XYZ file of N, CA and C in Angstrom:
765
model
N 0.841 -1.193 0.000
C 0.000 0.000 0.000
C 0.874 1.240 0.000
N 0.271 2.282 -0.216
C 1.151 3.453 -0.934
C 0.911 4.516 0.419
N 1.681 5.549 0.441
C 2.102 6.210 1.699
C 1.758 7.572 1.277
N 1.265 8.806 1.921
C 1.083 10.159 1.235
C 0.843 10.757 2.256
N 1.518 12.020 2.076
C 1.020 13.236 3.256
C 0.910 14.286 2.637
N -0.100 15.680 3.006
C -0.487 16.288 2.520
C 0.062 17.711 3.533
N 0.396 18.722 3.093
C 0.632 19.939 4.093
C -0.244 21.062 3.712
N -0.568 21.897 4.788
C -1.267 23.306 4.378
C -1.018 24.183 5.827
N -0.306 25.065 5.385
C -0.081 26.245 6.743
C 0.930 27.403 5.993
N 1.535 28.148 6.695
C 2.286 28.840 6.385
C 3.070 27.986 5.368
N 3.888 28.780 4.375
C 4.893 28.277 3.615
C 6.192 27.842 4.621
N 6.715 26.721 3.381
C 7.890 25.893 3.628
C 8.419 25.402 3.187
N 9.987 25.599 3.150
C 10.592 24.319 2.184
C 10.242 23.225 2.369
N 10.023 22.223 0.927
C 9.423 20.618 1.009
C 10.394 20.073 2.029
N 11.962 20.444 1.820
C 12.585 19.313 2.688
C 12.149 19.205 4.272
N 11.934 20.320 5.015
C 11.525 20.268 6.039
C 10.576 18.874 6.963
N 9.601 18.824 5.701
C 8.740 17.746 6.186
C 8.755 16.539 5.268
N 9.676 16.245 4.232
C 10.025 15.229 3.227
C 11.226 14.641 3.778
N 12.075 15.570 4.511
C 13.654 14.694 4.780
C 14.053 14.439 6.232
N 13.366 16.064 6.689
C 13.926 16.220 8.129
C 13.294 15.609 9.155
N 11.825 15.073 9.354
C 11.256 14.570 10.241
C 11.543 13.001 11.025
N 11.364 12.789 11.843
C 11.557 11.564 12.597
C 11.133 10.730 11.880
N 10.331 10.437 11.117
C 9.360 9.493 10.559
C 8.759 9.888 9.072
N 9.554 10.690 8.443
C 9.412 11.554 6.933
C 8.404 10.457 6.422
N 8.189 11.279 4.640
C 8.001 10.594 3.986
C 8.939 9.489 3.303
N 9.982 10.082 3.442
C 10.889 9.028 2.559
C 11.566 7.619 3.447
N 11.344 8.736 4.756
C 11.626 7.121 5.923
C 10.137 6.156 5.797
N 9.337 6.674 4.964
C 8.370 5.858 5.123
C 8.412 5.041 3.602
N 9.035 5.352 3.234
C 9.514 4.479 1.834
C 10.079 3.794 1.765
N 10.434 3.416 2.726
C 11.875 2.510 2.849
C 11.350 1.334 4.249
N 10.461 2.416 5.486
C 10.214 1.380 6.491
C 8.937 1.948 6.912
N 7.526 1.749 6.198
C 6.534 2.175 6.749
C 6.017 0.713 7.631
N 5.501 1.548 8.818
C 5.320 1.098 10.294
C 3.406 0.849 9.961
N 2.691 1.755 9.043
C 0.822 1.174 9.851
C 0.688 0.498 8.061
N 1.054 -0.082 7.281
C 1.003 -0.883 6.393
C 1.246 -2.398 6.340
N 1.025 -3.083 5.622
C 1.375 -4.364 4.774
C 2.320 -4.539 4.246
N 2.411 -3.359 3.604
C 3.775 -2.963 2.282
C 4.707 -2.110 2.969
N 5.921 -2.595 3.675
C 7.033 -1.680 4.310
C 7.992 -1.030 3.595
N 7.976 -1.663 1.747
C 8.889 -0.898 1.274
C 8.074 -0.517 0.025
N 7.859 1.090 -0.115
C 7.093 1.779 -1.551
C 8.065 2.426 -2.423
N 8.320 1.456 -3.267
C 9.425 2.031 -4.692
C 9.220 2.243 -5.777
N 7.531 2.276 -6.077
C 7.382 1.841 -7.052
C 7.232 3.383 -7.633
N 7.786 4.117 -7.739
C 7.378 5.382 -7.981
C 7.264 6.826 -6.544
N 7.142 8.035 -7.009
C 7.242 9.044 -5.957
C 6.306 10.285 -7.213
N 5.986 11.083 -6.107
C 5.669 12.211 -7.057
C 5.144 13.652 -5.874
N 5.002 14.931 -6.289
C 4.830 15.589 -5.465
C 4.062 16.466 -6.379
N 3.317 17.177 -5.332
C 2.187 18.388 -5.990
C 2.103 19.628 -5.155
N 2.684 20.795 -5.699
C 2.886 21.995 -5.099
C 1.976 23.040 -5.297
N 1.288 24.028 -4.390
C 0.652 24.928 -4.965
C 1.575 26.127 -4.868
N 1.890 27.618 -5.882
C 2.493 28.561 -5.475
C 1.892 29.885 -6.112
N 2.381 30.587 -6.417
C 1.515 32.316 -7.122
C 0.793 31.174 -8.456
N 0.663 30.361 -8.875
C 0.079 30.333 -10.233
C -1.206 29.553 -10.119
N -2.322 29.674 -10.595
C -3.049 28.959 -10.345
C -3.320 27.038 -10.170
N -2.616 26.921 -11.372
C -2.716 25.420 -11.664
C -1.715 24.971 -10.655
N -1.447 23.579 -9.628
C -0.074 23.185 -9.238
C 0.858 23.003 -10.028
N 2.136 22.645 -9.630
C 3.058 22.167 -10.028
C 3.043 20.793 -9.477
N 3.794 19.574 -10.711
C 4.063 18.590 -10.621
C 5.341 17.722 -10.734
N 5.908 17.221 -10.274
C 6.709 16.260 -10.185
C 6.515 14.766 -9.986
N 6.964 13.852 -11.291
C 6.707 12.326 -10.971
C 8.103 11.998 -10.834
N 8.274 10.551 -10.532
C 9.471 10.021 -10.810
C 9.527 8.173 -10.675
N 9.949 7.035 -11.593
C 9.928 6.020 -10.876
C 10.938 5.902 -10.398
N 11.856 6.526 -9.763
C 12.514 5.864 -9.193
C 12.582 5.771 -7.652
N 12.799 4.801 -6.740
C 12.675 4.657 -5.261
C 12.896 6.479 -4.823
N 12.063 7.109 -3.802
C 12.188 8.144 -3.124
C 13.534 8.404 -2.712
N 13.925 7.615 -2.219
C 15.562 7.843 -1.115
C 16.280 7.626 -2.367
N 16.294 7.758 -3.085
C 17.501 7.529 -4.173
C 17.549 8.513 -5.618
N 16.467 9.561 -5.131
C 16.181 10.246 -6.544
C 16.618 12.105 -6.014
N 17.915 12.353 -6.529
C 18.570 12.968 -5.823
C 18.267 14.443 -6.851
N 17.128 14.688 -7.677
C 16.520 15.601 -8.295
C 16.098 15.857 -6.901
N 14.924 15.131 -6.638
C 13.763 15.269 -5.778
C 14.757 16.010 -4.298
N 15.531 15.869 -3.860
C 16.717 16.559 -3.074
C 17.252 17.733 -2.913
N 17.106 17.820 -4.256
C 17.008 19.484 -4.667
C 15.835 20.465 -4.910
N 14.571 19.883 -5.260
C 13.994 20.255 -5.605
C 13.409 20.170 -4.040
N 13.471 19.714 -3.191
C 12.576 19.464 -2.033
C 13.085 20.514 -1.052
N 14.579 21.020 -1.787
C 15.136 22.279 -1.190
C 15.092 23.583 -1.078
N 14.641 23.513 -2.375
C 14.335 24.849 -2.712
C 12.999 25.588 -3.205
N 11.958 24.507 -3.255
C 10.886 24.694 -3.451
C 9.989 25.356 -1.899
N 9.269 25.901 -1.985
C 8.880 27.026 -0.713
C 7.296 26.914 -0.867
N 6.102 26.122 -0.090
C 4.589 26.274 -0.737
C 4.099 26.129 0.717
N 2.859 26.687 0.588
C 2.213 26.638 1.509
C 1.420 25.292 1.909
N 0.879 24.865 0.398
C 0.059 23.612 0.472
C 0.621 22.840 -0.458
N 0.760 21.463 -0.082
C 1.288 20.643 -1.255
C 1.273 19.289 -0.673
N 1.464 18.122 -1.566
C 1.046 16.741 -1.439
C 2.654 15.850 -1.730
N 2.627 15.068 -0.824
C 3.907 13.997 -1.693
C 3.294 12.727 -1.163
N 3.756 11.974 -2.009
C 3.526 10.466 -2.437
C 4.685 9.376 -2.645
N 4.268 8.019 -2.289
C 5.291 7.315 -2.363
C 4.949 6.177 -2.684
N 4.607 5.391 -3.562
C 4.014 4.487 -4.660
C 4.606 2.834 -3.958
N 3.524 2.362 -3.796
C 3.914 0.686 -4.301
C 2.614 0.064 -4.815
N 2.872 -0.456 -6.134
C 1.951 -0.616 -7.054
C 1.037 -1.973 -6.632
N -0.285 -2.060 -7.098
C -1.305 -3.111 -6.663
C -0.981 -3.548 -7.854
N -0.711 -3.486 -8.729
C -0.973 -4.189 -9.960
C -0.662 -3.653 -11.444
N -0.706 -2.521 -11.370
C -0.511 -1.727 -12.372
C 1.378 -0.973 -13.278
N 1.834 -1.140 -13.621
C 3.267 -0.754 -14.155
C 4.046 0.219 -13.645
N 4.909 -0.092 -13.390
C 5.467 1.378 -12.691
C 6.251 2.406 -13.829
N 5.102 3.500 -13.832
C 6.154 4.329 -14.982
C 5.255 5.869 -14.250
N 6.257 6.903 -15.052
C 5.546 8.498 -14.159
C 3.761 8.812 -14.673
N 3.359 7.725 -15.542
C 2.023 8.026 -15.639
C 1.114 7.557 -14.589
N 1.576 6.686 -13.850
C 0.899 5.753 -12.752
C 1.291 6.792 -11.204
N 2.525 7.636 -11.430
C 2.368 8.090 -10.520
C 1.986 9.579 -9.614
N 1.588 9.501 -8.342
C 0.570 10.325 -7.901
C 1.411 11.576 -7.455
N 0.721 12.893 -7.152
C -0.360 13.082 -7.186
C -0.820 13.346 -8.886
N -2.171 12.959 -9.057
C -2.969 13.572 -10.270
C -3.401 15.297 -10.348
N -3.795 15.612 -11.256
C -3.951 16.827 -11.397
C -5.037 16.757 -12.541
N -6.083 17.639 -12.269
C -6.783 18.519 -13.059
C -7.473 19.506 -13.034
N -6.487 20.603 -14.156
C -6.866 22.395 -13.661
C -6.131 22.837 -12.561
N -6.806 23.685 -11.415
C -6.208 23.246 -10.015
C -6.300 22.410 -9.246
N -7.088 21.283 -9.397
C -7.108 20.344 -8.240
C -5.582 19.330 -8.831
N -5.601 18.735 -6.969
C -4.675 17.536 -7.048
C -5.045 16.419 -6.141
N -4.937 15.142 -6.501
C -5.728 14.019 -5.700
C -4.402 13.145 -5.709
N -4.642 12.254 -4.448
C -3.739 11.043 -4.640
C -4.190 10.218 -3.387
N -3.936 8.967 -2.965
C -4.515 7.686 -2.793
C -3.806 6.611 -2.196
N -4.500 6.200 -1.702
C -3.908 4.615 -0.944
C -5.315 3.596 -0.619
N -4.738 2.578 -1.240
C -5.890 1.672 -1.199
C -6.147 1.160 -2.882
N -7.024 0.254 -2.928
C -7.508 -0.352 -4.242
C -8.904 -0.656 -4.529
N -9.333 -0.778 -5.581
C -10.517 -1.421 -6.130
C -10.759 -2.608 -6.220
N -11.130 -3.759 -5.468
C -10.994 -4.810 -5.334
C -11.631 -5.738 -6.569
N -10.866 -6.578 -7.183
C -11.034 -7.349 -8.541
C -11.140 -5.954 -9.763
N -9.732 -5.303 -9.395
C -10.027 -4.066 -10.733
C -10.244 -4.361 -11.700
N -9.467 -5.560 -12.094
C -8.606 -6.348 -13.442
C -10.044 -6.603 -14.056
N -11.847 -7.222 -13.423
C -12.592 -7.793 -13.809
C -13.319 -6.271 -14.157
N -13.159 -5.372 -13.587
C -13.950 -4.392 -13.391
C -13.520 -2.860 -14.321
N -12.539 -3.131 -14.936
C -12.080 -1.992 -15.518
C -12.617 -1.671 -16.601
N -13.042 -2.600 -17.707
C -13.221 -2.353 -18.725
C -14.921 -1.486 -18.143
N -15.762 -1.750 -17.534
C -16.426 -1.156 -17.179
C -16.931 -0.159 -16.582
N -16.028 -0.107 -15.691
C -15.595 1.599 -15.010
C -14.980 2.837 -15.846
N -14.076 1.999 -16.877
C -13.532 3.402 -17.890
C -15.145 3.692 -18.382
N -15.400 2.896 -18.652
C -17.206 3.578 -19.485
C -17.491 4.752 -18.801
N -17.445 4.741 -17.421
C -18.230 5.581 -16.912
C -17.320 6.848 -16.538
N -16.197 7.207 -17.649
C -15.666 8.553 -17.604
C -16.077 9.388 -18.629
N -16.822 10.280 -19.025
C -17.245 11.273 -19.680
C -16.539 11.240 -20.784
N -16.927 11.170 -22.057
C -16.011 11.712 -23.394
C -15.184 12.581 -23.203
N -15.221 13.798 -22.835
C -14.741 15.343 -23.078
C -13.491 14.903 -21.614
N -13.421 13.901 -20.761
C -12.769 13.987 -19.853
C -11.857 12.719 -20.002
N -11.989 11.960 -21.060
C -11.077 10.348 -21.353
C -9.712 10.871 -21.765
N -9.726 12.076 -22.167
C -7.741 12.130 -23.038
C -7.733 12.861 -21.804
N -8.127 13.081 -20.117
C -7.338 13.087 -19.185
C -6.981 11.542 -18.326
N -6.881 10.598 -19.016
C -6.824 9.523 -18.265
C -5.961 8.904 -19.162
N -4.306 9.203 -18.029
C -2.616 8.834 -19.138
C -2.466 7.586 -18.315
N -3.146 7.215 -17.165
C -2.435 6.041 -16.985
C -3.301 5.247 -17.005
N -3.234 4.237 -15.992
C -3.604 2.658 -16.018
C -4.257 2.389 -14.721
N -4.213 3.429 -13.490
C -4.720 3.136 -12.228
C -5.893 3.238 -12.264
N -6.193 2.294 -11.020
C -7.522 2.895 -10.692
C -7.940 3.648 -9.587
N -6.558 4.609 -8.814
C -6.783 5.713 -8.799
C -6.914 6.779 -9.739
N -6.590 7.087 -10.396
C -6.396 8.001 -11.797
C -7.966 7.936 -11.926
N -8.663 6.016 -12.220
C -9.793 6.019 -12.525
C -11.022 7.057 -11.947
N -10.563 6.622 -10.560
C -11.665 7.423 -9.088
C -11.329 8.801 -9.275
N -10.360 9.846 -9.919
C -10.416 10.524 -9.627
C -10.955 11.314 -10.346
N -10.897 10.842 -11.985
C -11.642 11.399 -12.983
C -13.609 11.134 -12.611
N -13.933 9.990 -12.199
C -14.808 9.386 -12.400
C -15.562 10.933 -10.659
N -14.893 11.214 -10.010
C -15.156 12.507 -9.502
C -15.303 13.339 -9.836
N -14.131 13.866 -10.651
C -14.660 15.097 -11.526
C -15.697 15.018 -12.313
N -16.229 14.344 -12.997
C -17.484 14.098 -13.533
C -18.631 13.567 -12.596
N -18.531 13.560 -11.395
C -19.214 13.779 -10.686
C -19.679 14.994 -9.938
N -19.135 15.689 -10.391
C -19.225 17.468 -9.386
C -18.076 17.741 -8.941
N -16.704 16.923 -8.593
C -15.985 17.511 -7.729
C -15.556 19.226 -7.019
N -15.321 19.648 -8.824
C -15.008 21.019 -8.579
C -16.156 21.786 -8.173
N -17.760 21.367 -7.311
C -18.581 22.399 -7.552
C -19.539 21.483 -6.419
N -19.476 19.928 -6.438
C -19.827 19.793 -5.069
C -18.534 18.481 -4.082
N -17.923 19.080 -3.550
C -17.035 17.866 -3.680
C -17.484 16.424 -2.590
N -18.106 16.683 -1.515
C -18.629 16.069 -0.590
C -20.056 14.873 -1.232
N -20.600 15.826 -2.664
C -21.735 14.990 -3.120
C -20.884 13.676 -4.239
N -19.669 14.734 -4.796
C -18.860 13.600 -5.841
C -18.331 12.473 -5.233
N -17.687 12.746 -4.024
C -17.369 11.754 -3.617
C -18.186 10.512 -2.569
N -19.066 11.028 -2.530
C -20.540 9.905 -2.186
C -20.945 9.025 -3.585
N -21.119 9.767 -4.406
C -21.836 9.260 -5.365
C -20.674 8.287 -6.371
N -19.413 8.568 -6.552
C -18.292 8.105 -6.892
C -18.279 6.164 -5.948
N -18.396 6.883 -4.518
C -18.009 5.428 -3.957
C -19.107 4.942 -4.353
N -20.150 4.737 -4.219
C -21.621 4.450 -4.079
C -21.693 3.484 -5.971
N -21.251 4.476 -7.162
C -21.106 3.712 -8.359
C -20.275 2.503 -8.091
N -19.361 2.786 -8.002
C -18.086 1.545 -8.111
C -18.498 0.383 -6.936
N -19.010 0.536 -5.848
C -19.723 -0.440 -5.137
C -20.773 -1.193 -5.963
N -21.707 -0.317 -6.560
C -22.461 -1.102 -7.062
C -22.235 -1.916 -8.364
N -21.257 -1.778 -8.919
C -20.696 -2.196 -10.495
C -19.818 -3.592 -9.236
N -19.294 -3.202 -8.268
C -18.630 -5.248 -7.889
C -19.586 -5.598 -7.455
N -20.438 -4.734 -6.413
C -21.799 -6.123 -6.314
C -22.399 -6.951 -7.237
N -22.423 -5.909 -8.749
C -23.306 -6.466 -9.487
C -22.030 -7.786 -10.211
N -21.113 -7.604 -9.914
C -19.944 -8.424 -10.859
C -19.800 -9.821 -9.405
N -20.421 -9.266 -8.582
C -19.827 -10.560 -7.311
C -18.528 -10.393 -7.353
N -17.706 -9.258 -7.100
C -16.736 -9.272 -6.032
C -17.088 -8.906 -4.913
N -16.044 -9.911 -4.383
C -15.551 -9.553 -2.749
C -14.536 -9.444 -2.406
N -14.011 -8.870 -3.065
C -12.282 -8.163 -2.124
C -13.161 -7.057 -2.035
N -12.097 -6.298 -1.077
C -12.424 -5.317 -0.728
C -12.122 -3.897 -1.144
N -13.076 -2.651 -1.260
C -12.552 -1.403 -1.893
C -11.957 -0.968 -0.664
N -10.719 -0.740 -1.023
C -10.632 0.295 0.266
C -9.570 1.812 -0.629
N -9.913 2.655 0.411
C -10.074 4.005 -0.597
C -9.610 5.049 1.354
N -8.447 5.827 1.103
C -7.997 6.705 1.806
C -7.292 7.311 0.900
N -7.686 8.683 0.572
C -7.208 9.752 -0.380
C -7.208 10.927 0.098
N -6.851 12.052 -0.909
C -6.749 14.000 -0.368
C -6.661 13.852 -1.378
N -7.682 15.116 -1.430
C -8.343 16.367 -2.675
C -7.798 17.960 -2.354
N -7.419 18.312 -3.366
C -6.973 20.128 -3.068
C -7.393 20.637 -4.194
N -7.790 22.065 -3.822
C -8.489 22.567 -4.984
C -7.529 23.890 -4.944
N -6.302 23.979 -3.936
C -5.372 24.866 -3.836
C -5.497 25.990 -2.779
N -7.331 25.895 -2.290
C -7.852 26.318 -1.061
C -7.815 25.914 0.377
N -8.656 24.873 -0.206
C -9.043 23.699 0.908
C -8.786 21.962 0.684
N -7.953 21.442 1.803
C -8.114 20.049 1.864
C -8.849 19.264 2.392
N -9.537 18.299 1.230
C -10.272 17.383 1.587
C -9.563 15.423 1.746
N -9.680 14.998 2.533
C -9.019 14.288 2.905
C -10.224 12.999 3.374
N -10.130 11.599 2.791
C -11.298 10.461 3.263
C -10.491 9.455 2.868
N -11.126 8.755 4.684
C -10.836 7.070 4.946
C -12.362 6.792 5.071
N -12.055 5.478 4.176
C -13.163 4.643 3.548
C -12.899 3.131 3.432
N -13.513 2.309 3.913
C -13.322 0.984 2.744
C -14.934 -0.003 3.056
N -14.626 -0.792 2.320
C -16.046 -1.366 2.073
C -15.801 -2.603 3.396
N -14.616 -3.166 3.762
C -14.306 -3.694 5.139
C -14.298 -3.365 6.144
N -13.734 -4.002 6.949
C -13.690 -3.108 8.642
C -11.407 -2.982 8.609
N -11.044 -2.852 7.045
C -10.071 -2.191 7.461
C -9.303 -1.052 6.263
N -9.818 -0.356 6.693
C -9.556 1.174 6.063
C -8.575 1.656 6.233
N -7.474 1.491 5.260
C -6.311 2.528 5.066
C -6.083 3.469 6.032
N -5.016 3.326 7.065
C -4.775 4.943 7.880
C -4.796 6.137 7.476
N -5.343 6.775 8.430
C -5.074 8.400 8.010
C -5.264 8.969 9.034
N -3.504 9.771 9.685
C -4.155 10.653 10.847
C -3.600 12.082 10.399
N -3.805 12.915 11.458
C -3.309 14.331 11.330
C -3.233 15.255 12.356
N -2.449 15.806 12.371
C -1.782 17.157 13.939
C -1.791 18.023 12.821
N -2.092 19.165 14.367
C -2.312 20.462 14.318
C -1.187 20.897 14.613
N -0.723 21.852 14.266
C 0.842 22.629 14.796
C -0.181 24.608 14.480
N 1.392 24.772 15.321
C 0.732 26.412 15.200
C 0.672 27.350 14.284
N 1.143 26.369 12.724
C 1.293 27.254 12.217
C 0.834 26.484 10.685
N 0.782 25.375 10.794
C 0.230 24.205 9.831
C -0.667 23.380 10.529
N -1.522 22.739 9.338
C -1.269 21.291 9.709
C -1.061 20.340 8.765
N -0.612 19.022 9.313
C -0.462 18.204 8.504
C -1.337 16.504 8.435
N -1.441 16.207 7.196
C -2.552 14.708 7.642
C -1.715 13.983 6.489
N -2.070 12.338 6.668
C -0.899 11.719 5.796
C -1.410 10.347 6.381
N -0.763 9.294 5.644
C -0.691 7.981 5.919
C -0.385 7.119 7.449
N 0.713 8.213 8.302
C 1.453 7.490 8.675
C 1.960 8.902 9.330
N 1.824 9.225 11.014
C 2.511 10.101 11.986
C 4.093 10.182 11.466
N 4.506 11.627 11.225
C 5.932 11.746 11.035
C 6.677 11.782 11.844
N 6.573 11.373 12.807
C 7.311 11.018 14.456
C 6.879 9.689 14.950
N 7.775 9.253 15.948
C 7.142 8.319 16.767
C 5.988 7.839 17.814
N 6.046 9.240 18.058
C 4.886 9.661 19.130
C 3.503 9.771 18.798
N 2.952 8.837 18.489
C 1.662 8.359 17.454
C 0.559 9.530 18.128
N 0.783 9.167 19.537
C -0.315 9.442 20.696
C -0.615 10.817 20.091
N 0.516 11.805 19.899
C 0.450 13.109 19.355
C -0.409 13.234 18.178
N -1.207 12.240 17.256
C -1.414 12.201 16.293
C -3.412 11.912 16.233
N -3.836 12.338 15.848
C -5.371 12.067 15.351
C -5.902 10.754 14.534
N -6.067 9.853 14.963
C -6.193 8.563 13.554
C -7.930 8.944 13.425
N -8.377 9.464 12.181
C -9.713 9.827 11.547
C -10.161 8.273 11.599
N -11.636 8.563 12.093
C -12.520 7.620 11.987
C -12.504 6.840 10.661
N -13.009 5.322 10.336
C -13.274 4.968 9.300
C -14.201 5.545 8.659
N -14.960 5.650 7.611
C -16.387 6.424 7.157
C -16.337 7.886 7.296
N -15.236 8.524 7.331
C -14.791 10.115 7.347
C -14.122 10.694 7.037
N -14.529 11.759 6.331
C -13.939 12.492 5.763
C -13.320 14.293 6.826
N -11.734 14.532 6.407
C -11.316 15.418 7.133
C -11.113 16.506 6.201
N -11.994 17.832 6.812
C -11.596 18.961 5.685
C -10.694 20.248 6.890
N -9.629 20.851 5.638
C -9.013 21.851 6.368
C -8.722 22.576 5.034
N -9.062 23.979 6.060
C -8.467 25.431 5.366
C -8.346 26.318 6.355
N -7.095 27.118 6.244
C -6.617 28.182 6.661
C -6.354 27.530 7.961
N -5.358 26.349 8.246
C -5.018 26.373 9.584
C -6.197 25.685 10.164
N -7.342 25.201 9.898
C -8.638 25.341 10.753
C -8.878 23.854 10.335
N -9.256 22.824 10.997
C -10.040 21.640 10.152
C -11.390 21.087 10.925
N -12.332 19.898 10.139
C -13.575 20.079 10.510
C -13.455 18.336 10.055
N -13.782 17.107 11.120
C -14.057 15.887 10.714
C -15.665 15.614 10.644
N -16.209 14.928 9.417
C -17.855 14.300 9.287
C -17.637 13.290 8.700
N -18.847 12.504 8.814
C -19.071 11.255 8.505
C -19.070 11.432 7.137
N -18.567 10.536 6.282
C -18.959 10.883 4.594
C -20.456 10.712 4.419
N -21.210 10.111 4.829
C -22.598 9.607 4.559
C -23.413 10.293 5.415
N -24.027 11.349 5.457
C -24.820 11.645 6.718
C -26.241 11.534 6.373
């Protein structure tokens, strides 16, 4: 399973919270502690917001701790809000189209978790991406899938209804196929304002996701960047966490 943390507070260099922390992202690439999957190589990528509207992006396949662009760039880059990611693939190829975060316009999404029996279920789920929105779909995931299959759900205009109605399709397309693995789905949405952030799965085990407050950020992610968990918020299963301006607000996705 794939590892991601998301920041929004005052500006900061990426390295700060990519290299320097007790429990980084990239120490979590190498030895993540609330997963299955302790080592994510299959790819890295980061999503910055700064003066321009659209983010900035960076992919890369190569292992995090070893991609010594990303080193520099994690140095000198300065954002207030921004996403990094750290890939280990369910199934899908490892190349920079597979990897996260996604982007469209200003939003940026990225993910942990899978679609359970994708392989049976894909050819059917691409159906349900809009014409005018298919030449945004470069890779092969089926995150990429969920995230388009949102935007054509409202995202940019209701995002709380897209992403009800998003899980709610794809549930009903494996019931109707008789799968039973399980969806499980823990992601963050930015629209460059506000982060939206949901743990979900169709089991009783839902992808982690916690998040601290600091005085001047906060941050939410896969996996506490310290040891000191206790310090840390683990979000309910079935909830979604929104923050802007320093401020955040947890609800049930379904009310």
């Amino acid at each position: 399973m794939c590892r991601w943390m998301a920041y929004q507070g005052d500006p900061v260099y990426l390295e700060s919270l990519l290299f320097e922390q007790e429990h980084s992202l990239i120490h979590q690439s190498l030895s993540a502690r609330k997963s299955e999957v302790t080592v994510n190589a299959d790819g890295f990528g980061l999503g910055w917001y700064d003066e321009r509207e659209e983010p900035g992006l960076y992919h890369e396949i190569l292992p995090a701790w070893s991609d010594s662009n990303l080193k520099s760039l994690a140095r000198h880059i300065k954002s207030g809000l921004f996403f990094a990611h750290v890939r280990a693939s369910t199934g899908t190829e490892t190349s920079r189209s597979n990897c996260h975060p996604f982007s469209y316009k200003n939003w940026l999404f990225m993910h942990n978790g899978q679609i359970g029996g994708y392989d049976a279920l894909r050819w059917q789920l691409d159906r349900l991406i809009p014409e005018h929105l298919y030449s945004e779909r470069h890779g092969a995931t089926d995150s990429e899938l969920i995230f388009l299959l949102m935007i054509a759900n409202g995202l940019e205009t209701d995002p709380e209804g897209a992403i009800a109605n998003t899980l709610a399709q794809i549930l009903a397309i494996m019931k109707h196929k008789k799968i039973i693995e399980p969806f499980r789905f823990t992601s963050v949405f930015s629209d460059g304002e506000e982060i939206i952030a949901v743990r979900f799965s169709s089991d009783a085990q839902a992808p982690s996701l916690y998040y601290k407050e600091f005085d001047s950020h906060i941050v939410i992610g896969s996996e506490p960047l310290d040891h000191c968990s206790d310090s840390w918020t683990l979000v309910p299963a079935g909830h979604m966490a929104k923050i802007k301006h320093h401020t955040h607000t947890i609800q049930p996705l379904f009310c």
